[in-house]
Coordinates of C-alpha atoms in Angstrom, one line a residue:
X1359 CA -189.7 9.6 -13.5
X1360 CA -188.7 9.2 -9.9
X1361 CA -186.5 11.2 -7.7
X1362 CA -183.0 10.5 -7.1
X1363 CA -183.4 9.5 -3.8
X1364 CA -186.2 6.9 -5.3
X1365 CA -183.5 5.7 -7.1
X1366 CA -181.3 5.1 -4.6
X1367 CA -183.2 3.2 -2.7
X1368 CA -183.7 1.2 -5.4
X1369 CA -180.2 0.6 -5.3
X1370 CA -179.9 -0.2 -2.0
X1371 CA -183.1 -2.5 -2.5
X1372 CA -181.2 -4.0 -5.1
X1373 CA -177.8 -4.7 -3.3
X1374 CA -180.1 -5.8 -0.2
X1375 CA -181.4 -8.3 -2.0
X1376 CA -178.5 -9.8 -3.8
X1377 CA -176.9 -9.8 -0.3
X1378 CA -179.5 -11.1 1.7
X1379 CA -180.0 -14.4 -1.5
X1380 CA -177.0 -15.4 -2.4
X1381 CA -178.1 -18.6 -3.2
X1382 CA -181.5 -17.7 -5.3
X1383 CA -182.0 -20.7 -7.5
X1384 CA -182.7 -18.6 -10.5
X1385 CA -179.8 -16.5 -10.1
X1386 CA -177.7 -19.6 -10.1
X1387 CA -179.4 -21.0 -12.9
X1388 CA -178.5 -18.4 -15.3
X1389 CA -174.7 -17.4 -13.9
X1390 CA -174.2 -21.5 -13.6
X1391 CA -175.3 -21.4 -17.7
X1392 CA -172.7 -17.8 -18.0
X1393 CA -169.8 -20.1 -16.5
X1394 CA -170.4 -23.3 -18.2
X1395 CA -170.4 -21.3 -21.6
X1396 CA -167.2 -19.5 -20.4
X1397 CA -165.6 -22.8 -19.2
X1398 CA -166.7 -24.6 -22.7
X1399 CA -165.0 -21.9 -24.6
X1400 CA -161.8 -21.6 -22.8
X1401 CA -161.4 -25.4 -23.8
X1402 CA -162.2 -24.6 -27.1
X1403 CA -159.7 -22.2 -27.6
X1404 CA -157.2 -23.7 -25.0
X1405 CA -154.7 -24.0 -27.7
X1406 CA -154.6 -20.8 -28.5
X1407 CA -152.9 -19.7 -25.3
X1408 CA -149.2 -20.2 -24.9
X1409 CA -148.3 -22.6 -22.5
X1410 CA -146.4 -21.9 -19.9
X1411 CA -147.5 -18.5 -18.9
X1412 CA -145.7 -15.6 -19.8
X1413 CA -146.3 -12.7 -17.4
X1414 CA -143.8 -11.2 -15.0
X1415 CA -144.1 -11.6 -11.0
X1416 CA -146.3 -9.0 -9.7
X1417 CA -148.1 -8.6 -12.8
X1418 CA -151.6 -9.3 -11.1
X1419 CA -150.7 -6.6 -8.3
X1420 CA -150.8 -4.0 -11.3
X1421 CA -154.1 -4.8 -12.9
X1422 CA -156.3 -5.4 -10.1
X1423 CA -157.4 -2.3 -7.4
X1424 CA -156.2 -2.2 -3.9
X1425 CA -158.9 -3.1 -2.0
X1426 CA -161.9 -5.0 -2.6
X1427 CA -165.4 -3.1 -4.0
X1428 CA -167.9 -2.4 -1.7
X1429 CA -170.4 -2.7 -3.7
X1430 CA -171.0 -5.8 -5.8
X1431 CA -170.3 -6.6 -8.8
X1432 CA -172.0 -8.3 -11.9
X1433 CA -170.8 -11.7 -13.0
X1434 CA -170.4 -10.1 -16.5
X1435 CA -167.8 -7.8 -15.8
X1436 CA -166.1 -10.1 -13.0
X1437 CA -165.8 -13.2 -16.2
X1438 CA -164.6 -10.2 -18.4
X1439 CA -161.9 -9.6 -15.4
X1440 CA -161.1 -13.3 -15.5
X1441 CA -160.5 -13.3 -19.1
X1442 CA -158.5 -10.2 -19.9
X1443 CA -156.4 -10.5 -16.3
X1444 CA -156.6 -14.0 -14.8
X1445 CA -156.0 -16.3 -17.8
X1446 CA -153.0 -14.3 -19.4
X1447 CA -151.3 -15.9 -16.0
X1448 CA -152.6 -19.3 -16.0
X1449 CA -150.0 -22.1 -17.0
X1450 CA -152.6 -24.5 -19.0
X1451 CA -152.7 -28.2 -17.4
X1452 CA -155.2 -28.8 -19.1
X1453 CA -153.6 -27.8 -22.7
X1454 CA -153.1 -30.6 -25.1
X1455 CA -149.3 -28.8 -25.8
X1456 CA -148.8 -29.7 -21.9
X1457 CA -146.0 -32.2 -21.2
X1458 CA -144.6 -30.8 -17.7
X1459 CA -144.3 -32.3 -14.3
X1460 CA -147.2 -35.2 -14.0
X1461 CA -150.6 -34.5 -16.0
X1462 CA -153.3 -32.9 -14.0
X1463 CA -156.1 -35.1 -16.2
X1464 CA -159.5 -34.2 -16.7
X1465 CA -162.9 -35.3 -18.0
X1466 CA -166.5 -33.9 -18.2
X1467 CA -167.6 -36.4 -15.6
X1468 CA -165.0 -35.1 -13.1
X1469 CA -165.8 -32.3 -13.6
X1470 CA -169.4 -32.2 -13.0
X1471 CA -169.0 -34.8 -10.3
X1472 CA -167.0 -31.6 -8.7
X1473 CA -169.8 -29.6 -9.7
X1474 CA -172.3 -31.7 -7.8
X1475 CA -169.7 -32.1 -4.5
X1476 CA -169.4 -28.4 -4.1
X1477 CA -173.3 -27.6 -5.1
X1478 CA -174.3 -30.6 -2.0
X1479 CA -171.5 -28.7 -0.2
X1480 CA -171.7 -31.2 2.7
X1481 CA -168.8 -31.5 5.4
X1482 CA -168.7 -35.4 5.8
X1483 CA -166.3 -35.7 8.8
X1484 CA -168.6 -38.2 10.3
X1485 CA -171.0 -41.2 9.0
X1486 CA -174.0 -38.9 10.5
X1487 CA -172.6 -35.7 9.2
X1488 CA -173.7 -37.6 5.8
X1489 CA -174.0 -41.2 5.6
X1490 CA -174.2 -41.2 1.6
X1491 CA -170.8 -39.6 1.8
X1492 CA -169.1 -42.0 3.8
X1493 CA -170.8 -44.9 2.6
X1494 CA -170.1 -44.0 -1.1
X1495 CA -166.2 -43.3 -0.3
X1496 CA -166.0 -46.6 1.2
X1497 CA -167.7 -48.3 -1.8
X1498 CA -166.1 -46.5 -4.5
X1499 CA -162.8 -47.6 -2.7
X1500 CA -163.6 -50.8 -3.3
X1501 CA -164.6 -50.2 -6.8
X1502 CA -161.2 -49.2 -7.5
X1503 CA -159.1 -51.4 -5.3
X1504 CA -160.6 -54.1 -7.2
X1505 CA -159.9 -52.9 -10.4
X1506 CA -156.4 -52.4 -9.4
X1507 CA -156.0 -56.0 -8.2
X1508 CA -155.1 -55.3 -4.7
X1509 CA -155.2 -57.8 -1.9
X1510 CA -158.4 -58.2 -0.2
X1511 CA -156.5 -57.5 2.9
X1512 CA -156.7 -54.0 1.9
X1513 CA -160.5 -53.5 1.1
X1514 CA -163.2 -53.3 3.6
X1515 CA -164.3 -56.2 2.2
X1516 CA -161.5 -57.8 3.7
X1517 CA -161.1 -56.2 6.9
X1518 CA -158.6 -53.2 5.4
X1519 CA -160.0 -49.9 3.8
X1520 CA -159.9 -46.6 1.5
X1521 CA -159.9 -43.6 1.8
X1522 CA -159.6 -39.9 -0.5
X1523 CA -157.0 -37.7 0.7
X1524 CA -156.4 -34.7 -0.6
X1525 CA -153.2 -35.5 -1.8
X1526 CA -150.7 -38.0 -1.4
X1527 CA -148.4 -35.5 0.9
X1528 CA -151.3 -36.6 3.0
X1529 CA -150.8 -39.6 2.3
X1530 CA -147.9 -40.4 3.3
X1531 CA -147.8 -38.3 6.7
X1532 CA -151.3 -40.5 8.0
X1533 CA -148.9 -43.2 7.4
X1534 CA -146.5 -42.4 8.9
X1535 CA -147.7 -41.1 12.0
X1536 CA -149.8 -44.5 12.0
X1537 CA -146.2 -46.1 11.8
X1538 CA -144.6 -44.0 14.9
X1539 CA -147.2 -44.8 17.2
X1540 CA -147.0 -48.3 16.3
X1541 CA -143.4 -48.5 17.4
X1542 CA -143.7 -45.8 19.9
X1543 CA -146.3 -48.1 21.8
X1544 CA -144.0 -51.0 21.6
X1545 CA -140.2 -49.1 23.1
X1546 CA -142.0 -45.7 24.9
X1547 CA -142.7 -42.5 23.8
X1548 CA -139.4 -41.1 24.7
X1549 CA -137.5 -43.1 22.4
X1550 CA -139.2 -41.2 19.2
X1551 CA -135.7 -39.7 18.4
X1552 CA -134.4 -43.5 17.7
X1553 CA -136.8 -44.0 15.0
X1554 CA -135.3 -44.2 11.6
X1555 CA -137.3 -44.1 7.8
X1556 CA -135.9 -45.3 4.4
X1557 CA -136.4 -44.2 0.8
X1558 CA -134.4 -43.4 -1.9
X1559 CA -132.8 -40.5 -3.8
X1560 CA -135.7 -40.4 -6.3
X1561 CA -138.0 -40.7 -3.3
X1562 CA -140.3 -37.7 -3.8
X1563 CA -139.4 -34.6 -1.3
X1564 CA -143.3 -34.8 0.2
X1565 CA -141.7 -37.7 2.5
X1566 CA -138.8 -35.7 4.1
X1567 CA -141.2 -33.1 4.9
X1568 CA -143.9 -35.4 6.1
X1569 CA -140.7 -37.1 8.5
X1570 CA -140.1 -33.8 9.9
X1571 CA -143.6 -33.1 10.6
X1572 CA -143.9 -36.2 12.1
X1573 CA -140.9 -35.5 14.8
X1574 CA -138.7 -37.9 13.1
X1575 CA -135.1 -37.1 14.1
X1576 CA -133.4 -35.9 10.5
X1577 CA -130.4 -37.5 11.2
X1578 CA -131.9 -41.0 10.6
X1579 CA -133.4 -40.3 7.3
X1580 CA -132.2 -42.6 5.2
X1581 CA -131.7 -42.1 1.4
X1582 CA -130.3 -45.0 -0.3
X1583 CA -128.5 -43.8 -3.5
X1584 CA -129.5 -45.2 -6.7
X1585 CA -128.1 -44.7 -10.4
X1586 CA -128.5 -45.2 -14.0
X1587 CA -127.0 -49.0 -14.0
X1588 CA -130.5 -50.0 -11.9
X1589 CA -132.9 -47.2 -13.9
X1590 CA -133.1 -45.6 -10.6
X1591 CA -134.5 -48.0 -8.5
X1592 CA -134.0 -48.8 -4.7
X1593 CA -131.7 -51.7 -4.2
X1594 CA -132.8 -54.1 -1.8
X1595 CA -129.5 -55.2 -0.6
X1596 CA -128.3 -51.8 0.0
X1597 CA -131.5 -50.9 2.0
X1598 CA -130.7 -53.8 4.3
X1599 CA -127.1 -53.3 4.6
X1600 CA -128.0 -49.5 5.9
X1601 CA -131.2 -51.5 8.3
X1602 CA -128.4 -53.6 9.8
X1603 CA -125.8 -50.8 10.3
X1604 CA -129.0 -48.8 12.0
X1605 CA -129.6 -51.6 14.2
X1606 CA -125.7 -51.7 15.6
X1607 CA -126.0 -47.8 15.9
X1608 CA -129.0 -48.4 18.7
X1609 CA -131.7 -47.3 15.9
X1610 CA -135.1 -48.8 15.4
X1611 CA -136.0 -48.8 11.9
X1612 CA -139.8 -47.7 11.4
X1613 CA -141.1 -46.8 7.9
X1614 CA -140.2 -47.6 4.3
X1615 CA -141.5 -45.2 1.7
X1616 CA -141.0 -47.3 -1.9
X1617 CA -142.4 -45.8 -5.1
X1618 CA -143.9 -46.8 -8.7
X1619 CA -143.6 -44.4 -11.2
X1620 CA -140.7 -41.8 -9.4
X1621 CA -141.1 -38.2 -10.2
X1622 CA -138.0 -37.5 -12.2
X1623 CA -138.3 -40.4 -14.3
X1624 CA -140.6 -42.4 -13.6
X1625 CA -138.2 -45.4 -11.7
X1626 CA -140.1 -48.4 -10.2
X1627 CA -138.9 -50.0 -6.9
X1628 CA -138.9 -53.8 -6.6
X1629 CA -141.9 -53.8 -4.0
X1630 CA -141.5 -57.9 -3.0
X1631 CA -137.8 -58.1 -2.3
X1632 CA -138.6 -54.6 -0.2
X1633 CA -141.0 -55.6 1.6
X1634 CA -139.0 -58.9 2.5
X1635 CA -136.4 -57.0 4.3
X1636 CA -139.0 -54.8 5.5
X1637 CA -140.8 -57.5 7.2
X1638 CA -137.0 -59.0 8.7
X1639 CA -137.2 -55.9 10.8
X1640 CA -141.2 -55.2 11.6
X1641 CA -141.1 -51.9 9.3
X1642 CA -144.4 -50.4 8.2
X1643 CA -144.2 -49.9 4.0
X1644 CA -145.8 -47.6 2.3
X1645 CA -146.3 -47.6 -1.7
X1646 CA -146.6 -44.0 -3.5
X1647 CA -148.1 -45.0 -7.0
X1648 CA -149.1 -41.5 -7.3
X1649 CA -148.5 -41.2 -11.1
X1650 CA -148.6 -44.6 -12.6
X1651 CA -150.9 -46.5 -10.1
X1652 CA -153.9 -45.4 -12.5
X1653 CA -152.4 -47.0 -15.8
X1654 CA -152.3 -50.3 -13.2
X1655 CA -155.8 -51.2 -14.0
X1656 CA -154.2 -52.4 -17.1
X1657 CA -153.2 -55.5 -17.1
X1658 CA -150.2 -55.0 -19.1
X1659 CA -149.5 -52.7 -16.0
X1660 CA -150.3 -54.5 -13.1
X1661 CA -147.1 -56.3 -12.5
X1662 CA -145.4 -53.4 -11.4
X1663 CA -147.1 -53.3 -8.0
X1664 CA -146.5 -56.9 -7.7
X1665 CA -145.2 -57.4 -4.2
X1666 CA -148.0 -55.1 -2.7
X1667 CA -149.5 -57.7 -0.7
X1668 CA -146.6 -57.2 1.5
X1669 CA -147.1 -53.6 2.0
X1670 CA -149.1 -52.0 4.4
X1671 CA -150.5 -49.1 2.6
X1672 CA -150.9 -48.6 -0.9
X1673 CA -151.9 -44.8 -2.7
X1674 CA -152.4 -42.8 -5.9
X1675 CA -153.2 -39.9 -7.0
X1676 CA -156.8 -40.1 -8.8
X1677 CA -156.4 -36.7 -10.2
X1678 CA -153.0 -37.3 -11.9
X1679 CA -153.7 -39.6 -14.6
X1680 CA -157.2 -40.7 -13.7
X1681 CA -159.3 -38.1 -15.6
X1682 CA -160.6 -37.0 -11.7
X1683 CA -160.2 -33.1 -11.0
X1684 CA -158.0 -32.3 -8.3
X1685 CA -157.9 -33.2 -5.2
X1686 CA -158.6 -36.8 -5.1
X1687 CA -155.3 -39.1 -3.2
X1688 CA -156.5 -42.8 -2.8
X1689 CA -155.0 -44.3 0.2
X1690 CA -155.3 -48.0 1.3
X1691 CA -154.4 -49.5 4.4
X1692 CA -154.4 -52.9 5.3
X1693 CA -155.2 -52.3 9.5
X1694 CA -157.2 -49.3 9.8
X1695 CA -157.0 -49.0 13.1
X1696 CA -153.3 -48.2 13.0
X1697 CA -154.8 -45.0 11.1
X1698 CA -157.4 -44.2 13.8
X1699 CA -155.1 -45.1 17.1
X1700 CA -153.6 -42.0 16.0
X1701 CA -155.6 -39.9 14.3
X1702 CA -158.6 -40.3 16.4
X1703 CA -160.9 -37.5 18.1
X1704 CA -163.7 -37.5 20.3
X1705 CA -164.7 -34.5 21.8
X1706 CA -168.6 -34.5 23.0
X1707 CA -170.0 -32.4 20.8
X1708 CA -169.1 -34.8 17.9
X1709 CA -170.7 -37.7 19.5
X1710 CA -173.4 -39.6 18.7
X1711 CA -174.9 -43.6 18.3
X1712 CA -174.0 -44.1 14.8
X1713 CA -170.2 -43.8 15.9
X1714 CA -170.3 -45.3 19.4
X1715 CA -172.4 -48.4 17.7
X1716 CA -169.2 -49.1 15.9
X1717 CA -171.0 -50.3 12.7
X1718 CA -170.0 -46.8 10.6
X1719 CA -166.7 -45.5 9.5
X1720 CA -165.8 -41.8 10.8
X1721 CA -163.5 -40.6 7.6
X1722 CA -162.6 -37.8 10.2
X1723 CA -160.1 -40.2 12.5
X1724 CA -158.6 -41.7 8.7
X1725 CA -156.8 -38.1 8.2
X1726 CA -155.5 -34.9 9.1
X1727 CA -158.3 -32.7 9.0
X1728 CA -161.7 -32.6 10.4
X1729 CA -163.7 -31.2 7.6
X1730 CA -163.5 -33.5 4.7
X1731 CA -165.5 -32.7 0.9
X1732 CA -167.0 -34.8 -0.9
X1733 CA -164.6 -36.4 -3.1
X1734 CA -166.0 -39.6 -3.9
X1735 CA -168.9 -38.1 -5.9
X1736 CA -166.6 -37.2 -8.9
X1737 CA -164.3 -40.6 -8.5
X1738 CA -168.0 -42.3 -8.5
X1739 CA -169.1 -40.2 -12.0
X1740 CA -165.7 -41.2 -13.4
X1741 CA -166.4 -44.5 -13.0
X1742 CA -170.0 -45.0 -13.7
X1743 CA -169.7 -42.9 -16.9
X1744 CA -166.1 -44.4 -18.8
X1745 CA -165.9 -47.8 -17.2
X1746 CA -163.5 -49.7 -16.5
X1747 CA -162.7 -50.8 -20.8
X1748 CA -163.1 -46.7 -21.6
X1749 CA -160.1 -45.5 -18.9
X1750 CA -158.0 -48.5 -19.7
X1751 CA -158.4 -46.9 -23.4
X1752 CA -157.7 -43.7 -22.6
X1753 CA -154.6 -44.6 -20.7
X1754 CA -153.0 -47.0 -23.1
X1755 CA -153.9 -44.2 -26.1
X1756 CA -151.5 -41.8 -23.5
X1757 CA -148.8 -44.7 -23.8
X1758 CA -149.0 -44.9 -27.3
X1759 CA -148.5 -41.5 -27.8
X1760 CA -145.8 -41.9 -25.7
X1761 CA -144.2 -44.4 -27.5
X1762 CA -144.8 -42.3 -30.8
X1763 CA -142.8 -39.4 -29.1
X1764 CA -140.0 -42.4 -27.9
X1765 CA -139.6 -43.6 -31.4
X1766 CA -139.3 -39.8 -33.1
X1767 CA -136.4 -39.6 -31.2
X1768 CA -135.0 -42.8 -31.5
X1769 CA -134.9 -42.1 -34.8
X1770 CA -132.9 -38.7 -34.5
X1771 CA -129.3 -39.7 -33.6
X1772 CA -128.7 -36.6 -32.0
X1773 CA -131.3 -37.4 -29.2
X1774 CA -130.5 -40.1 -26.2
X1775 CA -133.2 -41.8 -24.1
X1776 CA -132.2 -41.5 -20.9
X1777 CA -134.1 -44.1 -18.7
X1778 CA -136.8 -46.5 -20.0
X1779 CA -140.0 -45.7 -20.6
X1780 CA -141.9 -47.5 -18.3
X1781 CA -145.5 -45.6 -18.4
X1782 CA -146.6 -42.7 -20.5
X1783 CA -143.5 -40.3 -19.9
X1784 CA -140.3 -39.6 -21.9
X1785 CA -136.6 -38.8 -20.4
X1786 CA -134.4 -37.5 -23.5
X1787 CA -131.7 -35.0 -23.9
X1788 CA -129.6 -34.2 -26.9
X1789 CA -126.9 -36.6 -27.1
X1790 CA -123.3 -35.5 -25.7
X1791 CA -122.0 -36.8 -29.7
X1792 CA -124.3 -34.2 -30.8
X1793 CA -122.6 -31.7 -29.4
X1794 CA -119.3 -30.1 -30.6
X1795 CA -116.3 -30.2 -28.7
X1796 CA -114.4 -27.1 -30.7
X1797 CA -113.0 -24.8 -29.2
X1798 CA -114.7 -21.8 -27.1
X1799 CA -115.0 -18.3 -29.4
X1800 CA -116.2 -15.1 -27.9
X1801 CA -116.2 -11.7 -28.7
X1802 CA -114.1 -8.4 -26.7
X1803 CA -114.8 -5.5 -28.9
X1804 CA -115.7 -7.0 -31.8
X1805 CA -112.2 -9.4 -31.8
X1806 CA -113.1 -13.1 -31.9
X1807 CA -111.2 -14.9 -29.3
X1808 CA -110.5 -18.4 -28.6
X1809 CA -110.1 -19.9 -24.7
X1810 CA -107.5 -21.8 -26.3
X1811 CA -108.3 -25.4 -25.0
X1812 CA -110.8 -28.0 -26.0
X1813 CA -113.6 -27.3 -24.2
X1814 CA -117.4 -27.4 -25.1
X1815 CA -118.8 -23.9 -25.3
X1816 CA -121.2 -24.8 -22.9
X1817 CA -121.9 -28.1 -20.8
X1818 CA -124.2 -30.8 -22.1
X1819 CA -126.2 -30.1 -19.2
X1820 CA -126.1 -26.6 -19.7
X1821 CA -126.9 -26.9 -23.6
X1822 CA -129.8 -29.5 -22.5
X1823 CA -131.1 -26.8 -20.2
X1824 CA -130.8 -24.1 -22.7
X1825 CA -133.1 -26.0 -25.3
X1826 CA -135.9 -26.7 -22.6
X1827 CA -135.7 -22.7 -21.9
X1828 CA -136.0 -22.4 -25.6
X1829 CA -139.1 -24.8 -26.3
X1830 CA -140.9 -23.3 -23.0
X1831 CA -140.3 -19.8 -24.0
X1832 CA -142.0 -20.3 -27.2
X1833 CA -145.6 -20.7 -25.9
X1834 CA -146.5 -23.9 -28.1
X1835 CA -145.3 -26.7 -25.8
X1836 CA -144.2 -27.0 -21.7
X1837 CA -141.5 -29.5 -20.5
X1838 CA -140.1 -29.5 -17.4
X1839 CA -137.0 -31.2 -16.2
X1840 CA -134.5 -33.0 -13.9
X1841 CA -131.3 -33.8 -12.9
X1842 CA -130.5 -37.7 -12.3
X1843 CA -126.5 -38.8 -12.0
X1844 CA -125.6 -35.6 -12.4
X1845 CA -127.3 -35.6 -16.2
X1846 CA -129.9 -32.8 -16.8
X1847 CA -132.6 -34.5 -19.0
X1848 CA -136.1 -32.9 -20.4
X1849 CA -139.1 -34.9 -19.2
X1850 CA -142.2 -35.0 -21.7
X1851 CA -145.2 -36.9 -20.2
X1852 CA -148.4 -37.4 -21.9
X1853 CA -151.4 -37.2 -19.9
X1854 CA -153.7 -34.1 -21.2
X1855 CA -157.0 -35.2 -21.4
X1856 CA -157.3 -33.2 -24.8
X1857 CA -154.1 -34.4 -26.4
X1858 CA -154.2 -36.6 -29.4
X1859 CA -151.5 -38.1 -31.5
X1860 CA -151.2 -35.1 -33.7
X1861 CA -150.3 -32.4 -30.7
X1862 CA -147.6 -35.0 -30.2
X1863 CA -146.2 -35.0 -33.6
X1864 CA -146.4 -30.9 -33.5
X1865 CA -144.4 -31.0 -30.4
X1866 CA -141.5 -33.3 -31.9
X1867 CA -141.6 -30.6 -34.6
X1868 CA -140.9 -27.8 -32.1
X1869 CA -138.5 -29.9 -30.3
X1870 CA -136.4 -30.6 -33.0
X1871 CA -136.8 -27.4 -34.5
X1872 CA -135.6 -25.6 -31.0
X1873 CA -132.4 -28.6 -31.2
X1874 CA -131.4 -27.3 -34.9
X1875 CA -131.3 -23.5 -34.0
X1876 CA -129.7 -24.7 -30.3
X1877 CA -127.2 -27.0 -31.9
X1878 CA -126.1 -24.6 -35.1
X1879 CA -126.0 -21.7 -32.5
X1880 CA -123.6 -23.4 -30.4
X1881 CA -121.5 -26.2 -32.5
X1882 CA -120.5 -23.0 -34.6
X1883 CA -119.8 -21.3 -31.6
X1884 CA -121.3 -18.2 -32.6
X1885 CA -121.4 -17.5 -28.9
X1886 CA -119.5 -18.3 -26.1
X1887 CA -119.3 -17.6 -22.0
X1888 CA -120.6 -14.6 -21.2
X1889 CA -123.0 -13.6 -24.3
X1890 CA -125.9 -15.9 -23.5

């Protein structure tokens, strides 16, 4: 038995060594096994966990220790850690009971393809940082402009080109910075604060924060209102009527932001007559697909980015609906070097004969950032291992469940579809002839009282809101929401890799079981203002 002292050095040998190897193959090889088995089983058991996440703010700040350990730690206890601390406050996007915002879709071959990115670890801000890197972006680009139907004009093998953003926020600021300069070169630098941007009301926020990044005066962002009459989308004639009052004002009208598939319900602007007026006035368009560009490799899809060819950049989000792990924004540009005029860098230490023999794409002067990863590996394993027959079929099985969810409530006369469901995601509420109009009772030391008039006990909107609270609070299902013509409406949208037509039947079940107890609470007005 050896002394203490022999021990600790042994220790100390011990932490030395895991220090000085953090990359020992072996090592890797069996904690790589450990987190596969733990990733595995949280799938498994996803369903288990509520949700939407039910821990208070701060409640990480209370489990975890002040500082960090100075010595290490074993991936045993740290996976134990992640368990018992880190998973009670994850919201599940990857649950089959998830309905909220957009889906957040996975696959097995995203997933490794991330695997294999981080594990190669390369920063590919150049063609001879890592030519496979560039060269496979640029291919896999194709790939999918191809399957989407785009113009030539917008692949490099038509003189445009792709690119993976991280997201489409990304997107849409390379673009529109590629738009300023465009202008800027044509009426000076100094008349940036003249330049004026269009979108509409259901235009996602991402743009107004990309046009004040972009040194866009605020006063000349344009919102054209929309409404229920049009299902939301931007009217053509009212976007020229506010171009033409623009131009009288001195203005020079600079970018159009149009969108398939909006955020709060999914809307879809008429991108031909758009990008007609657009083109009246030398505008730069840019198409957000984020969401429902995927489901466009469908042909019963595709005609709702008809009109593209007149756009000047096209995106979507590959790791919203197209099984890819996030981050993965495809961008498209139909002249590239409206990208690079202004994104562009060459400082001497990144220069070399690749780039200055003008035969290689530099991914570096096509964003924001220098360092780029290496997202087209995962897009690439997507790809190879579905094909293009598999997505299509696990998209339209996302619609049909859709639709299954549409006709439940369809069905149930207390529910009301709100919009149109153009893709994969449902607007309802509960119906304002569901809801009683009686008069208001409450309570003041134990007297019932009425508010005397004939008033609802609580809004539509407000009794709307109350039900989503309800269903989220449960655990089982997560909805989120939105507010369009001043009517709150719940938003379900299937997407979950792991959901199947029987999670959507359970969900109508909590739905309308949430709606019976909502609508019995309140039509009896059991409760009124102020005991919520």
């Amino acid at each position: 038995m050896g002394s203490l002292n022999d021990f600790d050095l042994t220790i100390n040998d011990s932490i030395s060594s895991n220090v000085n190897n953090p990359m020992d193959p072996e090592e890797f090889r069996r904690q790589g096994h450990m987190m596969i088995d733990f990733i595995a089983d949280y799938y498994k058991n996803i369903e288990k966990y509520p949700v939407l996440s039910q821990v208070e703010p701060g409640y990480l700040k209370k489990r975890l220790p002040k500082s960090a350990p100075y010595y290490p730690e074993s991936i045993e206890t740290i996976l134990n850690d992640v368990q018992d601390h880190i998973v009670p406050g994850i919201t599940h996007w990857q649950s089959p009971n998830y309905y909220a915002y957009f889906p957040s879709s996975g696959s097995i071959a995203g997933f490794l393809g991330e695997m294999l990115a981080t594990g190669f670890n390369v920063v590919g801000f150049n063609w001879m940082s890592s030519p496979a890197a560039t060269e496979l972006e640029s291919i896999v680009m194709d790939w999918l402009g191809d399957m989407l139907r785009l113009p030539k004009s917008f692949l490099f093998s038509g003189n445009g080109g792709g690119v993976l953003q991280g997201t489409t926020c990304e997107a849409i600021l390379c673009t529109l910075v590629a738009a300023r300069d465009r202008t800027l070169n044509k009426i000076g630098k100094d008349n940036i604060g003249k330049l004026s941007v269009y979108c509409s009301d259901q235009t996602h926020c991402a743009f107004k924060k990309a046009a004040q990044i972009a040194g866009i005066n605020m006063n000349n962002f344009r919102v054209i209102p929309t409404n229920l009459s049009s299902s939301f989308s931007m009217s053509p004639e009212l976007l020229r009527k506010t171009i033409v009052a623009d131009l009288e004002a001195g203005l020079v009208p600079t970018f159009l932001l149009a969108t398939v598939g909006t955020t709060s319900t999914t809307a879809v602007d008429p991108l031909g007559p758009l990008c007609n007026v657009a083109k009246d006035y030398g505008m730069w368009v840019h198409v957000d697909a984020a969401y429902a560009g995927s489901v466009c490799i469908c042909p019963e899809f595709r005609h709702f980015i008809d009109g593209v060819e007149g756009a000047n950049s096209f995106s979507f989000n590959a790791h919203k609906w197209f099984f890819t792990t996030l981050d993965c924004c495809c961008l498209w540009v139909r002249d590239p070097a409206a990208l690079t005029k202004s994104l562009t860098t060459d400082p001497e230490y990144l220069k070399n004969k690749a780039t200055e023999s003008k035969q290689v794409v530099d991914y570096k002067d096509w964003q924001i950032a220098l360092s780029r990863r290496f997202r087209s590996l995962k897009l690439w394993l997507v790809l190879r291992s579905y094909g293009v027959e598999k997505l299509r079929g696990f998209l339209r099985s996302h619609v049909k469940m859709a639709k299954m969810f549409e006709g439940f409530l369809v069905a149930d006369d207390r529910f009301e579809i709100v919009v149109p469901r153009n893709f994969a995601t449902v607007c309802f509420r509960l119906s304002p002839s569901a809801i009683s109009t009686k008069p208001v009772l409450y309570e003041i030391n134990g007297t019932r009282r009425s508010s005397g008039g004939p008033e609802k006990a609580l809004t539509v909107n407000e009794i709307n809101a109350k039900l989503m609270d309800s269903i989220n609070g449960s655990g089982r299902i997560y909805m989120t929401h939105s507010v369009v013509d001043g009517i709150f409406l719940l938003r379900f949208a299937v997407g979950a890799s792991l959901t199947e037509e029987s999670h959507v039947v359970t969900a109508w079940k909590v739905v309308k079981e949430h709606a019976d107890a909502i609508l019995s609470r309140y039509n009896t007005c059991e409760f009124g203002p102020g005991q919520q």
